[in-house]
C-alpha atoms as one frame of an Amber mdcrd trajectory, in Angstrom:
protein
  -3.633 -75.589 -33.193  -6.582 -77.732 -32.770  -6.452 -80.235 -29.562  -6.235
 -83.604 -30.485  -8.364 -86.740 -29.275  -6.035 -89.528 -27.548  -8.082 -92.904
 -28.807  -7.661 -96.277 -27.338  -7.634 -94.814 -23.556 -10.035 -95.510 -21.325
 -10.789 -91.724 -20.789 -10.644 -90.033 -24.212  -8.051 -86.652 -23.389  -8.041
 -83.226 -25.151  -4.751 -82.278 -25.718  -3.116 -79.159 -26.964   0.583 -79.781
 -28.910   2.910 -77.313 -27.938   6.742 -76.922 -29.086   9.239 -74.842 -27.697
  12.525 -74.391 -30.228  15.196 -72.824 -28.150  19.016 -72.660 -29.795  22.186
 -70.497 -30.335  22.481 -67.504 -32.290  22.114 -68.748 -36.181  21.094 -72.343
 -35.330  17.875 -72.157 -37.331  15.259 -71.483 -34.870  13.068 -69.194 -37.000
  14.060 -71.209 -39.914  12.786 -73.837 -37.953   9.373 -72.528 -37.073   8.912
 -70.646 -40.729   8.794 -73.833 -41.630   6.843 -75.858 -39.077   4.408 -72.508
 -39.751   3.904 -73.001 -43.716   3.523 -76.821 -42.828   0.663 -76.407 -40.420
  -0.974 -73.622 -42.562  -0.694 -75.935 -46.103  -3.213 -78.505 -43.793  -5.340
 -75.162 -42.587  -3.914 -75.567 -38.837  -3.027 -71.865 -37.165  -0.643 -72.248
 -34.609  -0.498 -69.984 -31.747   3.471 -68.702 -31.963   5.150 -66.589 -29.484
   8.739 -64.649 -29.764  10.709 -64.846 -26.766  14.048 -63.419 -28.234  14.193
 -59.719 -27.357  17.267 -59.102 -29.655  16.076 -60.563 -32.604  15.870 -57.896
 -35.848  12.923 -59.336 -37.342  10.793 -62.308 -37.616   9.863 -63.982 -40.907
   6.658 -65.112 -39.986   3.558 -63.556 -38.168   3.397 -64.042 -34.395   0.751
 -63.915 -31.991   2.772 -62.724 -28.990   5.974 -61.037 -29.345   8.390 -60.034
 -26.302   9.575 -57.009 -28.363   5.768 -55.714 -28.028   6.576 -55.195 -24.474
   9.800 -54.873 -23.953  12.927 -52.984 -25.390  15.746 -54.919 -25.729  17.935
 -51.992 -25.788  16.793 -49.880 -23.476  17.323 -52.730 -20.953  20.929 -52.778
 -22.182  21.378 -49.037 -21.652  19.408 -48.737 -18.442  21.474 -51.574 -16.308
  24.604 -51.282 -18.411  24.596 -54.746 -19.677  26.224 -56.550 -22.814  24.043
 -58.561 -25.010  23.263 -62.019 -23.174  22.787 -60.134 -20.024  20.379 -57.967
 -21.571  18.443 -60.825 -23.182  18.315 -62.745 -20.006  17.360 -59.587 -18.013
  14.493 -58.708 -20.627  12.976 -62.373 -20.226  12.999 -62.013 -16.335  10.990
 -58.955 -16.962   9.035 -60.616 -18.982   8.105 -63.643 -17.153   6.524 -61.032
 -14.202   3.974 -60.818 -16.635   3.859 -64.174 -18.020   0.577 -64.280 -15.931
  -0.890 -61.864 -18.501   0.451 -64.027 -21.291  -1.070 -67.529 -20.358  -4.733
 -65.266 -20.434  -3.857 -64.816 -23.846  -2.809 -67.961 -24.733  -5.812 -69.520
 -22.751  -8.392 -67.028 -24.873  -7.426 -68.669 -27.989
């Protein structure tokens, strides 16, 4: 998304909008941002969208970074004999010792 300009101050502030939709299983997250997604693209704004759920099956719109890229949901679930949740929250901690390499990402677009 474009950065918008905070009028009225007395220094004028770039600012990037950023939304993080968190939920339980079948509360509408990706309902959610399919939506917030056509929204922003009907008023030619691209936002920058990122997958953090490792056990989702699919995605029904186009992301830029997706934690399945990187990481196998279940393998993780195999390999340290965990159920579901414990798998999820395992893959994000493996995740986040990367998340270094992520904000480059985020910070080149």
């Amino acid at each position: 998304m474009e950065s918008i300009r905070e009028e009225g101050t007395e220094n004028n502030v770039d600012c990037t909008i950023g939304c993080i939709v968190i939920g339980m299983a079948a509360s509408g997250k990706s309902t959610l941002m399919q939506q917030l997604n056509a929204q922003l693209s009907m008023v030619n704004e691209q936002p920058y969208i990122m997958n953090l759920d490792p056990a989702v099956l699919s995605v029904p719109y186009q992301t830029n970074i997706d934690i399945r890229d990187s990481i196998n949901y279940k393998a993780v679930m195999e390999k340290y004999k965990l159920g579901p949740n414990g798998a999820i929250l395992t893959c994000l901690n493996l995740f986040c010792t990367r998340f270094d390499q992520v904000l480059s990402l985020i910070e080149t677009h």
